[in-house]
Short mmCIF file of C-alpha atoms in Angstrom, two decimals:
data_model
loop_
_atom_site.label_atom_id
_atom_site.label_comp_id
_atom_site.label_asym_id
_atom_site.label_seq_id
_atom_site.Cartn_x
_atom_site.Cartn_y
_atom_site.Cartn_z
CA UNK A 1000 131.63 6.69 68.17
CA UNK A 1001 128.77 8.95 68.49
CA UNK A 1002 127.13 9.27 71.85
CA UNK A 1003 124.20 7.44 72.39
CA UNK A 1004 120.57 9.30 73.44
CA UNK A 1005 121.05 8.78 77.44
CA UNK A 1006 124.56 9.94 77.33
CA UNK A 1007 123.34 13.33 75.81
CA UNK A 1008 120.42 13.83 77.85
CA UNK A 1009 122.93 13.49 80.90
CA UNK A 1010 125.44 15.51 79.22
CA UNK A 1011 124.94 19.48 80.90
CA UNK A 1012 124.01 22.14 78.91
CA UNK A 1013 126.67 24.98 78.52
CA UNK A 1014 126.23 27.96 80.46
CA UNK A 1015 124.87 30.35 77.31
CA UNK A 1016 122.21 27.91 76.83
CA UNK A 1017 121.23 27.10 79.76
CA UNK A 1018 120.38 30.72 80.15
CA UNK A 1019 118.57 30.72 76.94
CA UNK A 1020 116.51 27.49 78.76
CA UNK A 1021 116.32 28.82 82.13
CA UNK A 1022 115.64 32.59 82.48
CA UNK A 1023 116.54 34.12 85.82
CA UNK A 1024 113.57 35.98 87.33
CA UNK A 1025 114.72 38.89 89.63
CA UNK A 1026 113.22 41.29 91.51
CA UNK A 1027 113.09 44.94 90.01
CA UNK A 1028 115.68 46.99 91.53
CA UNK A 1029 114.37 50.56 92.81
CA UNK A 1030 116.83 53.14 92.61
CA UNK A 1031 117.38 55.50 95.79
CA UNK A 1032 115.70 59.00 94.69
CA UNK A 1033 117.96 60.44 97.56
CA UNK A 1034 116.71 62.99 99.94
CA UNK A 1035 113.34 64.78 99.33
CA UNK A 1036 113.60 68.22 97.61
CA UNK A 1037 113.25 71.01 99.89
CA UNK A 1038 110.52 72.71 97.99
CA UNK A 1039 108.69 69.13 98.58
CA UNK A 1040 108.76 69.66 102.42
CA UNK A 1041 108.52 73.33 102.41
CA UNK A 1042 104.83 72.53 101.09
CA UNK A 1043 104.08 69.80 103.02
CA UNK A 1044 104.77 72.18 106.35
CA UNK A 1045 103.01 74.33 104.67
CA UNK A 1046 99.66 72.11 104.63
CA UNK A 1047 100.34 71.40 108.39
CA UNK A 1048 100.56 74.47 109.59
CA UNK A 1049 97.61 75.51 107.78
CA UNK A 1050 95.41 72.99 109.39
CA UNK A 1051 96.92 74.05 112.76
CA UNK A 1052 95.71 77.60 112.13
CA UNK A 1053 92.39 76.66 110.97
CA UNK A 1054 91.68 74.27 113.78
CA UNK A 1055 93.53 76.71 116.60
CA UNK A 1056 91.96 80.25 114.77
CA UNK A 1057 90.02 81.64 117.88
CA UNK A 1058 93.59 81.21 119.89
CA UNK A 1059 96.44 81.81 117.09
CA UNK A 1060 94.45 84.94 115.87
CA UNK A 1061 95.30 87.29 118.79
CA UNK A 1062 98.65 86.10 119.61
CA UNK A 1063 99.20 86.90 115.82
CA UNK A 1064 97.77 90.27 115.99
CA UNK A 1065 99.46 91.00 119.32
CA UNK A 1066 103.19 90.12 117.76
CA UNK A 1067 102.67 92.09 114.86
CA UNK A 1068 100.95 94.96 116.73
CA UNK A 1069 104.44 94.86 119.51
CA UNK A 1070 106.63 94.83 116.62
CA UNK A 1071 105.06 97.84 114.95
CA UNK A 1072 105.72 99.26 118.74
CA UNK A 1073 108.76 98.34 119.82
CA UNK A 1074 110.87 100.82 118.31
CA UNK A 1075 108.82 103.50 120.51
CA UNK A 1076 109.40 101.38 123.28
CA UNK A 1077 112.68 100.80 122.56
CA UNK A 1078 113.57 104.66 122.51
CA UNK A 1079 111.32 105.24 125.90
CA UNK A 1080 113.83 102.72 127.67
CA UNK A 1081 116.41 104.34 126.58
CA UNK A 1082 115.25 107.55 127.75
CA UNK A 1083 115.25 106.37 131.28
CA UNK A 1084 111.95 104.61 131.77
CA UNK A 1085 111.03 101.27 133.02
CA UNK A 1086 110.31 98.95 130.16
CA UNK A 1087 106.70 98.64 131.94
CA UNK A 1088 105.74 102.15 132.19
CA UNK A 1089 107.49 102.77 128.71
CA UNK A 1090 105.00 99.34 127.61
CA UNK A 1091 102.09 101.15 129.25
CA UNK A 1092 102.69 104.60 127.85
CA UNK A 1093 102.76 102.92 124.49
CA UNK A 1094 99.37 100.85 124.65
CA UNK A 1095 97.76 104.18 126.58
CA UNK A 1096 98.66 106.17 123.56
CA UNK A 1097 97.63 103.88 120.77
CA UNK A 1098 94.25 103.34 122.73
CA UNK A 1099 93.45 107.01 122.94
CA UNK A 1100 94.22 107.84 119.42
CA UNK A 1101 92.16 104.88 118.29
CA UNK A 1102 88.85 105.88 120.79
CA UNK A 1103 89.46 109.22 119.28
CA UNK A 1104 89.10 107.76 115.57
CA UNK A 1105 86.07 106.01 116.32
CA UNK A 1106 84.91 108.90 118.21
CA UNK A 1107 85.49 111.32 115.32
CA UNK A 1108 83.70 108.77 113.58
CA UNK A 1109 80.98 107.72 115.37
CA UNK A 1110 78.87 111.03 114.48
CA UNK A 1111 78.67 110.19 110.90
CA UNK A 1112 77.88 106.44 111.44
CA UNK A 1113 75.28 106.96 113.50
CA UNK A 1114 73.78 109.17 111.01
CA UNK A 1115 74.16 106.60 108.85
CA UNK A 1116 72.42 103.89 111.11
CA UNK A 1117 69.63 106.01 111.42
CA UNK A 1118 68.65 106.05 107.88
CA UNK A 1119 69.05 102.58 107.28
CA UNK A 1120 65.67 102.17 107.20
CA UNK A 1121 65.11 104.12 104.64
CA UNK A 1122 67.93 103.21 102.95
CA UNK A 1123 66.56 99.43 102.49
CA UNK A 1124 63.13 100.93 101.48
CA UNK A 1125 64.88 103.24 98.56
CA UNK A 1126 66.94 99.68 97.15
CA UNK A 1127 64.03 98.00 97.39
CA UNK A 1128 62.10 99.98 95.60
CA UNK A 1129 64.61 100.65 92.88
CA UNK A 1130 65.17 96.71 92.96
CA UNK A 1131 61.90 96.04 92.04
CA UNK A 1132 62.43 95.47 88.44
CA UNK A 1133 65.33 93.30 88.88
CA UNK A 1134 62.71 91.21 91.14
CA UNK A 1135 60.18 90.71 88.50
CA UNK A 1136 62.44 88.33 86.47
CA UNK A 1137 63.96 86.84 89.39
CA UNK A 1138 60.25 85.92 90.78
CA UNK A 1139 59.14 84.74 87.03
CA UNK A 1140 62.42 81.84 87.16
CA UNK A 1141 61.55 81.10 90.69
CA UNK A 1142 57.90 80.71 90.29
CA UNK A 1143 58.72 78.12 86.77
CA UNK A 1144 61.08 76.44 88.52
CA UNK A 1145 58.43 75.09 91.42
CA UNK A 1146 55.82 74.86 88.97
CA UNK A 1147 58.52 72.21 87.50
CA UNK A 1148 58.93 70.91 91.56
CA UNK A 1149 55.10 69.93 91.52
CA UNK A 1150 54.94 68.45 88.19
CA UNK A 1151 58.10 66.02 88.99
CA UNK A 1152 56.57 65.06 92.09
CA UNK A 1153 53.20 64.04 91.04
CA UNK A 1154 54.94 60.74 90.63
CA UNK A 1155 56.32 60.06 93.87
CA UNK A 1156 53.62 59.14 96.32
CA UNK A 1157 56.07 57.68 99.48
CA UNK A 1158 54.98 59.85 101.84
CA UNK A 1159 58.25 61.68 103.38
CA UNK A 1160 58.18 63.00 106.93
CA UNK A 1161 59.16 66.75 107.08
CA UNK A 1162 61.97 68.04 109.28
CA UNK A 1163 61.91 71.77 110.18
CA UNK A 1164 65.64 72.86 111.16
CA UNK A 1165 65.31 76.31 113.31
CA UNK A 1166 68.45 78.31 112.66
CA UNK A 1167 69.84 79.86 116.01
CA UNK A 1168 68.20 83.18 117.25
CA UNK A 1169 70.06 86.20 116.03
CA UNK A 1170 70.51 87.66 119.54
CA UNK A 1171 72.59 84.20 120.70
CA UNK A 1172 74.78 84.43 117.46
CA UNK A 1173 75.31 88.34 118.45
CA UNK A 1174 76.40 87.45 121.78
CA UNK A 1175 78.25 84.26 121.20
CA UNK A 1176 80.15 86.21 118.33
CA UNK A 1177 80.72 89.46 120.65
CA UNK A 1178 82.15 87.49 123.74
CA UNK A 1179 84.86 85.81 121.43
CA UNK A 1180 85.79 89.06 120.17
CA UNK A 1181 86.08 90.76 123.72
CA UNK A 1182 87.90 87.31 124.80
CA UNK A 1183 90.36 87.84 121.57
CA UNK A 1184 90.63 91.83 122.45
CA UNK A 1185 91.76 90.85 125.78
CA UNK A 1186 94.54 87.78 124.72
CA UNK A 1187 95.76 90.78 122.04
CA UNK A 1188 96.18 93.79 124.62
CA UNK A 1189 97.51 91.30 127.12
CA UNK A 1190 100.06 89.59 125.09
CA UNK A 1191 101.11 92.97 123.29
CA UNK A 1192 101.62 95.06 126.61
CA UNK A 1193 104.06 92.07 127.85
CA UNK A 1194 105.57 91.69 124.63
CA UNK A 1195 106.70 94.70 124.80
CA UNK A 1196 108.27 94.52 127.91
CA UNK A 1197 110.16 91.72 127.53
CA UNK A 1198 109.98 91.13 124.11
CA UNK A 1199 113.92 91.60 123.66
CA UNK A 1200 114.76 89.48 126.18
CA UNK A 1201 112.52 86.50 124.89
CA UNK A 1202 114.64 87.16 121.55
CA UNK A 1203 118.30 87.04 123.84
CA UNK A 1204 116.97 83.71 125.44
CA UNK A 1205 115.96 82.45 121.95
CA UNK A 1206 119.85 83.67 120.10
CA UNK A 1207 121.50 82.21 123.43
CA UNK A 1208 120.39 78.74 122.65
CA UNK A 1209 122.10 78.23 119.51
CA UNK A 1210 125.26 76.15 119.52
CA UNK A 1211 127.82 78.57 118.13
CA UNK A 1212 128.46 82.09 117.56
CA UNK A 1213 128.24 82.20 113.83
CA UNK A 1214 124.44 80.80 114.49
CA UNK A 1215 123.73 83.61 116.88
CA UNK A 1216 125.25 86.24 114.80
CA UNK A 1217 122.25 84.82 112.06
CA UNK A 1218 119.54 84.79 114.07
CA UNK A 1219 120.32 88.00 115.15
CA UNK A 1220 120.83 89.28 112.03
CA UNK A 1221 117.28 87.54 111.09
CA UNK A 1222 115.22 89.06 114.31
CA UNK A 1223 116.41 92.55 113.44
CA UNK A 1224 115.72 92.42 109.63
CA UNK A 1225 112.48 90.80 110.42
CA UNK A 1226 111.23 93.77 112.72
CA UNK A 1227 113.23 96.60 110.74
CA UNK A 1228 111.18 95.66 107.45
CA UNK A 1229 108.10 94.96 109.22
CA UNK A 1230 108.17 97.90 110.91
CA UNK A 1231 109.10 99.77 107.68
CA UNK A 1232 106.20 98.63 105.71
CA UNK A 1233 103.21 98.40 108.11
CA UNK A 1234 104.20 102.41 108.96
CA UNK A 1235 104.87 103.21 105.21
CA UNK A 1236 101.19 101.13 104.07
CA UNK A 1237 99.75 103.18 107.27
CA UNK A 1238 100.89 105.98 105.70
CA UNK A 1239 99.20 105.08 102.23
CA UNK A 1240 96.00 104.36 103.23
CA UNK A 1241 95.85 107.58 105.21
CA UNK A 1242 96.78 109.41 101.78
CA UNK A 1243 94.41 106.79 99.99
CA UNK A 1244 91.23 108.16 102.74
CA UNK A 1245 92.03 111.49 102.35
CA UNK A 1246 91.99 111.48 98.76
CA UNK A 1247 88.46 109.55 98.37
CA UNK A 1248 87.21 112.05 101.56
CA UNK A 1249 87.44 114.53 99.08
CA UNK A 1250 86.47 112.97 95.81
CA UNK A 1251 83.22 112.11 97.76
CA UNK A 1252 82.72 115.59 98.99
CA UNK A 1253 82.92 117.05 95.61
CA UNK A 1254 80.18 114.29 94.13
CA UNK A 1255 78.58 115.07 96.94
CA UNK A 1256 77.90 111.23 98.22
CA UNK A 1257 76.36 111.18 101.62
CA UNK A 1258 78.68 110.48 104.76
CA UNK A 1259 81.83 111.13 102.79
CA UNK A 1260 83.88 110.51 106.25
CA UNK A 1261 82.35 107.23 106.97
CA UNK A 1262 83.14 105.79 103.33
CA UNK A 1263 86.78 107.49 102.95
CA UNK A 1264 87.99 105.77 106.46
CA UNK A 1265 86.01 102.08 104.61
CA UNK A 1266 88.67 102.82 101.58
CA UNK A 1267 91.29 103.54 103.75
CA UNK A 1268 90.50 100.28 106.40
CA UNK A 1269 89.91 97.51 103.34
CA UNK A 1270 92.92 98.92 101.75
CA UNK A 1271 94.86 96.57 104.52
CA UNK A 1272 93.67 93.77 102.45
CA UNK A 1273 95.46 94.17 98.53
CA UNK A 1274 93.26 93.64 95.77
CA UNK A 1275 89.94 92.09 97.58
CA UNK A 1276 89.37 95.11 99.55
CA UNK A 1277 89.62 97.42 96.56
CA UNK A 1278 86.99 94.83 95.57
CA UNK A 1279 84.67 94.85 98.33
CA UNK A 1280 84.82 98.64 98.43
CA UNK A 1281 83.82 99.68 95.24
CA UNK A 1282 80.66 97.44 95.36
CA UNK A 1283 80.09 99.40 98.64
CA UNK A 1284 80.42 102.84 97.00
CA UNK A 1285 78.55 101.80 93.83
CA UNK A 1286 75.31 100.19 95.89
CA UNK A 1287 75.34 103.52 97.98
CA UNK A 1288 75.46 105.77 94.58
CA UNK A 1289 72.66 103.64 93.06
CA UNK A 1290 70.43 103.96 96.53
CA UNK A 1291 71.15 108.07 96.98
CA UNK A 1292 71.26 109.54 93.01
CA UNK A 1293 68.52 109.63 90.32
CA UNK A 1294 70.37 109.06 87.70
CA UNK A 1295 73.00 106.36 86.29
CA UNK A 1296 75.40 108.44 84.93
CA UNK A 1297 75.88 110.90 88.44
CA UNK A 1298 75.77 107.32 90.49
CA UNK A 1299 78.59 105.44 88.22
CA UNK A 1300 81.18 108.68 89.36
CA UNK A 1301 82.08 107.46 92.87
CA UNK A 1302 82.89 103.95 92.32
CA UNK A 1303 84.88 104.80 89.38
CA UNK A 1304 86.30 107.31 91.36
CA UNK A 1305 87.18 104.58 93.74
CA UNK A 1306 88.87 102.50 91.33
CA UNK A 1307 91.08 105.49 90.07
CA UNK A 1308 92.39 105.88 93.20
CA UNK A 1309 93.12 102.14 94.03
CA UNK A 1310 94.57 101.91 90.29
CA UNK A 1311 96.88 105.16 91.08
CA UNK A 1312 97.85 103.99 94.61
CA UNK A 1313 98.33 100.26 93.06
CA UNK A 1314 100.60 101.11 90.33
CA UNK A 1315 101.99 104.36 90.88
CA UNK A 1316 102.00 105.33 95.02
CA UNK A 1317 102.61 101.49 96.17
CA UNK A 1318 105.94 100.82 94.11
CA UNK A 1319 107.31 104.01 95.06
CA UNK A 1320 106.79 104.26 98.25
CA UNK A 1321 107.20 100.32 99.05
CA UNK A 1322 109.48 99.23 96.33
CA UNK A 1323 112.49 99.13 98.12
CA UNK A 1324 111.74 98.03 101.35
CA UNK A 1325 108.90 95.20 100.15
CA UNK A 1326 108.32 93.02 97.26
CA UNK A 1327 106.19 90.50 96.25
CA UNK A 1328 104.98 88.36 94.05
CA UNK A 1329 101.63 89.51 93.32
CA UNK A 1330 100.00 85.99 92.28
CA UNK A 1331 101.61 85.10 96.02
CA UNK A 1332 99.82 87.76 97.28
CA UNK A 1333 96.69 87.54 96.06
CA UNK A 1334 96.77 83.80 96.89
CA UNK A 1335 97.53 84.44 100.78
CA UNK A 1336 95.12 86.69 101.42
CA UNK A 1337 92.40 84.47 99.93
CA UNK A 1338 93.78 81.55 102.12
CA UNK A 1339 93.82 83.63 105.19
CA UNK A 1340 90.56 84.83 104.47
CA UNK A 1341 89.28 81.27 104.24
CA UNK A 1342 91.30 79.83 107.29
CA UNK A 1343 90.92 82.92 109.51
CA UNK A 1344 87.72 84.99 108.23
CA UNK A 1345 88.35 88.72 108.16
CA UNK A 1346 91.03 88.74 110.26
CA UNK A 1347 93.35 86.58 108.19
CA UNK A 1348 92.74 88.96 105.44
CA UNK A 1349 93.92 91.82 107.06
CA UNK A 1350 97.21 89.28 108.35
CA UNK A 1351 97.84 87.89 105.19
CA UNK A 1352 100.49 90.05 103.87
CA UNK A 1353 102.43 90.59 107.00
CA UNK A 1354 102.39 86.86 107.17
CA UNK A 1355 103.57 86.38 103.95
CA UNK A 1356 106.39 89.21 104.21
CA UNK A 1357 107.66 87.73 107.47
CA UNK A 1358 108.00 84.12 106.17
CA UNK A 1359 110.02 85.44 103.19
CA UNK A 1360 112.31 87.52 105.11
CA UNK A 1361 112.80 84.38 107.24
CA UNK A 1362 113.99 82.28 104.60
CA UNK A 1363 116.38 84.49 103.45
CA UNK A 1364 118.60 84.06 105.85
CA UNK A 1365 118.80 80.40 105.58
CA UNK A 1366 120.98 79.49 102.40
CA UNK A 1367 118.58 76.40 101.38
CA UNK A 1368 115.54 77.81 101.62
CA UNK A 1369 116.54 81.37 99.50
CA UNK A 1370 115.09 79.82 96.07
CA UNK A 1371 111.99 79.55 97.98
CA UNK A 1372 112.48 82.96 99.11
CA UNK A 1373 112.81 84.36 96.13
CA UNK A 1374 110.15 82.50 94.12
CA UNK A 1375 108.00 83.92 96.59
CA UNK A 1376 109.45 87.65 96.59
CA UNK A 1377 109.06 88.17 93.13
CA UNK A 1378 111.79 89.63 91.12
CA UNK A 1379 113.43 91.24 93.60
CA UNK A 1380 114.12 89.49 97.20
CA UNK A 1381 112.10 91.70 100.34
CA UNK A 1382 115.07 92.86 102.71
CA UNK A 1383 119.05 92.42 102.42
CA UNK A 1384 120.05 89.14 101.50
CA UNK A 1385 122.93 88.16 104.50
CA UNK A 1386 126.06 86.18 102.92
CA UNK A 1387 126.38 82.98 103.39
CA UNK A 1388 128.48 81.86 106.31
CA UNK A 1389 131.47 80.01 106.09
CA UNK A 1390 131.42 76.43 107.51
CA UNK A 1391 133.11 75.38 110.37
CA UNK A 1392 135.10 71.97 110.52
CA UNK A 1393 135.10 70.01 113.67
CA UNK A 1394 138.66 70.39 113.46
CA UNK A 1395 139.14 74.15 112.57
CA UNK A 1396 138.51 76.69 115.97
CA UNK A 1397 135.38 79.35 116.08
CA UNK A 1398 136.95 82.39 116.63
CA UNK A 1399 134.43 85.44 118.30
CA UNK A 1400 134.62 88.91 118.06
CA UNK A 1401 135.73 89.70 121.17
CA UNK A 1402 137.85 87.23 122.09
CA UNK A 1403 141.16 85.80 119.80
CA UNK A 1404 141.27 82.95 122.34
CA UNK A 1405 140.16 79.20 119.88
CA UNK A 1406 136.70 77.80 121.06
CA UNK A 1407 135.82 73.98 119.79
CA UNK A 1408 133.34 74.48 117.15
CA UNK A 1409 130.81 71.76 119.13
CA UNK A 1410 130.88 74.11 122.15
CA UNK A 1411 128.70 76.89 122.61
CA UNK A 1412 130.27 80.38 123.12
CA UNK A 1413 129.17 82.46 126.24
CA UNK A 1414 129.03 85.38 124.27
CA UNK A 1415 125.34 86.63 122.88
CA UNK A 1416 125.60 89.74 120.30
CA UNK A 1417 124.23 92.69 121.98
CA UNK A 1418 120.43 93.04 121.01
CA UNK A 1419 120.57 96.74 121.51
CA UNK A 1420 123.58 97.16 119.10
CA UNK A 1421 123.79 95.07 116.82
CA UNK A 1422 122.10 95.64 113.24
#
C-alpha cells in the first residue's frame, strides 16, 4: 500500500538531498601566509628610520659625521697607542693634525676666494647684461599672462582682503643658520675626539654582551670589516678627488678660466657626492665660462672639460681603484644620495654613500639578510662574505678557542676575542 501524503511529508529526506535542499553556509577560511618576508620588514625599517632621521637631522647629522670621521682615524690612533701614548693625547694629536691641515686648505684657499668675492659685483652686472636677451621673452610671457589675470578678474567683484606675508630678514636666517652649524661643529669635534679614545672599548662592551662565543666571534668579525672597508674607501675616494682637482687645476689653467684653484678644489669637494655633484659642477663651470669669455665656442671648453674628467674618473679611475674593495649598485646609489639629500640637505649628500656602504657590509654578515646585501651591492658583494656559522643545539657543548673545557650553549662565555688582534 502506497504511503499516503502526511506519511511522506513526515518521512526525512536522505542526507544527499537534504544537502541539495539545505546548503551549508560557512565562513571563508583564510589561509596562514606564514611569517612576513624579510625583504617586507627590511623596508618597512627602512621607512622608520628614515622618518627618525628627518625629524632628529640637526642631532643625528654630527654624531654621523663624527663616527665616520673617528673611523677614518682610528687606525692612526690605533698605531699612536701602540707606540706608547695615552689614547687621549694620541686622540688629541689626531684631531690637532687634521685641524691644521684643514685651516691650512682654507688658508691656501682663501686668497683666491676672496678675489673672487670681490668681483662679484661685477660678475652679476656681466650675466645680467649678457642675460638680457633671454629676459625679453621671459618678460613678453609674464606680461600676457597678467594681462590674462585682469581680464579673468573683471568678473569677480567680492572684494578680498589682502594679506602681506614678510619673509624673515636675511641677517636672522644668517645667524639662525650659522649658530646651528657652530652647535653641529662642536657635537662633531666633541664626539669624534672621545670616539677615538674609547671607541674600542665601546665596541668590547658591545661584542661582550652577546650570549655565546660564536656571536662574538661575528660581531667582531663585522666591526672590523666595517672599519677596514670604510677606511679603505673614504682614503682611496680621498685620494681620487685629489687626482680629480689636480687634473681640472690644470685643464683650467691652460683655458685660462679665472680662479682656476678655487674651481679645481669645487670639482674635487662635490665629487664626494657621485653623479649630482658632477652635476652641480659643470653648471658652475659653464655659468662662469659664459660670464668671463666672448665667445661660445672658447666658453663651452671648460665644462666639457669638466665632464671628461668626471666621465674618465667615473668609468675608468673609480673601478680600478675602488673595484675591489667597494661595489655598488649604481641605481642604489644614485637613489641614496637623492634621499639623503632630501632628508638631510647637503650634508646627507655628502653621507649618502658611506651610509649606504656601511649598511651593506652589515648585512653581510647576517645569513638572512645577504640577498638583501647583495641586491644592494650590485654584482659583486662590498667586503668578504664570512661563512655561515654552524648552529648550536641546546644539547651539543660550545667549545672556545682557548679553552677544550664544554660550555652550555645558553651560557655566555667569559672570553671576548681580542679587539687588537683579531681580523
Amino acid at each position: 500500500m502506497p504511503p499516503s501524503a502526511s506519511q511522506r511529508a513526515s518521512v526525512p529526506a536522505s542526507p544527499r538531498h537534504a544537502d541539495r535542499e539545505q546548503p551549508r553556509v560557512t565562513a571563508p577560511a583564510f589561509a596562514s601566509s606564514g611569517p612576513a618576508p624579510a625583504w617586507l620588514l627590511f623596508g618597512l625599517l627602512a621607512i622608520a628610520i628614515g622618518f627618525v632621521m628627518y625629524v632628529a637631522q640637526s642631532l643625528l647629522v654630527p654624531i654621523v659625521a663624527a663616527v665616520y670621521v673617528s673611523i677614518l682615524f682610528a687606525p692612526i690612533a690605533r698605531g699612536l697607542r701602540r707606540l706608547g701614548a695615552p689614547p687621549p693625547l694620541a686622540a688629541a694629536i689626531v684631531m690637532v693634525a687634521a685641524s691644521v691641515l684643514l685651516t691650512a686648505s682654507v688658508a691656501f684657499l682663501g686668497t683666491s676666494l676672496g678675489e673672487w668675492i670681490n668681483r662679484a659685483p661685477h660678475t652679476i652686472e656681466t650675466l645680467q647684461g649678457k642675460l638680457e636677451s633671454v629676459k625679453e621673452p621671459v618678460a613678453t610671457v609674464q606680461e600676457a599672462t597678467a594681462n590674462l589675470e585682469e581680464i579673468a578678474s573683471m568678473d569677480d567683484t567680492e572684494w578680498v582682503q589682502q594679506v602681506e606675508v614678510r619673509p624673515p630678514s636675511i641677517s636672522g636666517t644668517i645667524l639662525s643658520q650659522s649658530m646651528a652649524v657652530l652647535a653641529g661643529l662642536g657635537i662633531c669635534l666633541a664626539l669624534t675626539f672621545l670616539l677615538l679614545c674609547s671607541g674600542d672599548q665601546i665596541v668590547a662592551n658591545t661584542i661582550r654582551s652577546a650570549s655565546t662565543f660564536a656571536q662574538r666571534r661575528r660581531l667582531l668579525r663585522a666591526v672590523r670589516c666595517l672599519e677596514q672597508d670604510m677606511t679603505r674607501y673614504l682614503t682611496l675616494r680621498t685620494a681620487v678627488n685629489v687626482g680629480l682637482g689636480v687634473a681640472a687645476y690644470i685643464v683650467f689653467a691652460l683655458l685660462e678660466l679665472p680662479n682656476p684653484l678655487v674651481w679645481a678644489a669645487t670639482v674635487a669637494i662635490l665629487n664626494y657626492v657621485p653623479y649630482v655633484g658632477a652635476v652641480v659642477v659643470t653648471i658652475l663651470v659653464a655659468v662662469v665660462s659664459i660670464i668671463e669669455f666672448d665667445t661660445l665656442s672658447r666658453a663651452a671648453l671648460p665644462p666639457l672639460a669638466v665632464m671628461g674628467l668626471n666621465l674618465v674618473e667615473g668609468f675608468i679611475v673609480t673601478p680600478l681603484v675602488l673595484g675591489r674593495c667597494l661595489r655598488l649598485h649604481p641605481v642604489m646609489i644614485f637613489l641614496a644620495t637623492v634621499a639623503g639629500g632630501w632628508i638631510w640637505g647637503i650634508a646627507g649628500a655628502f653621507l649618502a654613500v658611506p651610509i649606504l656602504a656601511s649598511v651593506v657590509i652589515a648585512l653581510r654578515h647576517f645569513p638572512h639578510l645577504q640577498p638583501i646585501a647583495q641586491f644592494l651591492g650590485g654584482d659583486r658583494p662590498i667586503g668578504t662574505p664570512p661563512p655561515t656559522p654552524r648552529r648550536v643545539t641546546q644539547h651539543e657543548p660550545a667549545f672556545t678557542s682557548r679553552s677544550r673545557h664544554p660550555q652550555p650553549a645558553g651560557r655566555p662565555s667569559s672570553r671576548t676575542p681580542s679587539m687588537e688582534t683579531a681580523s
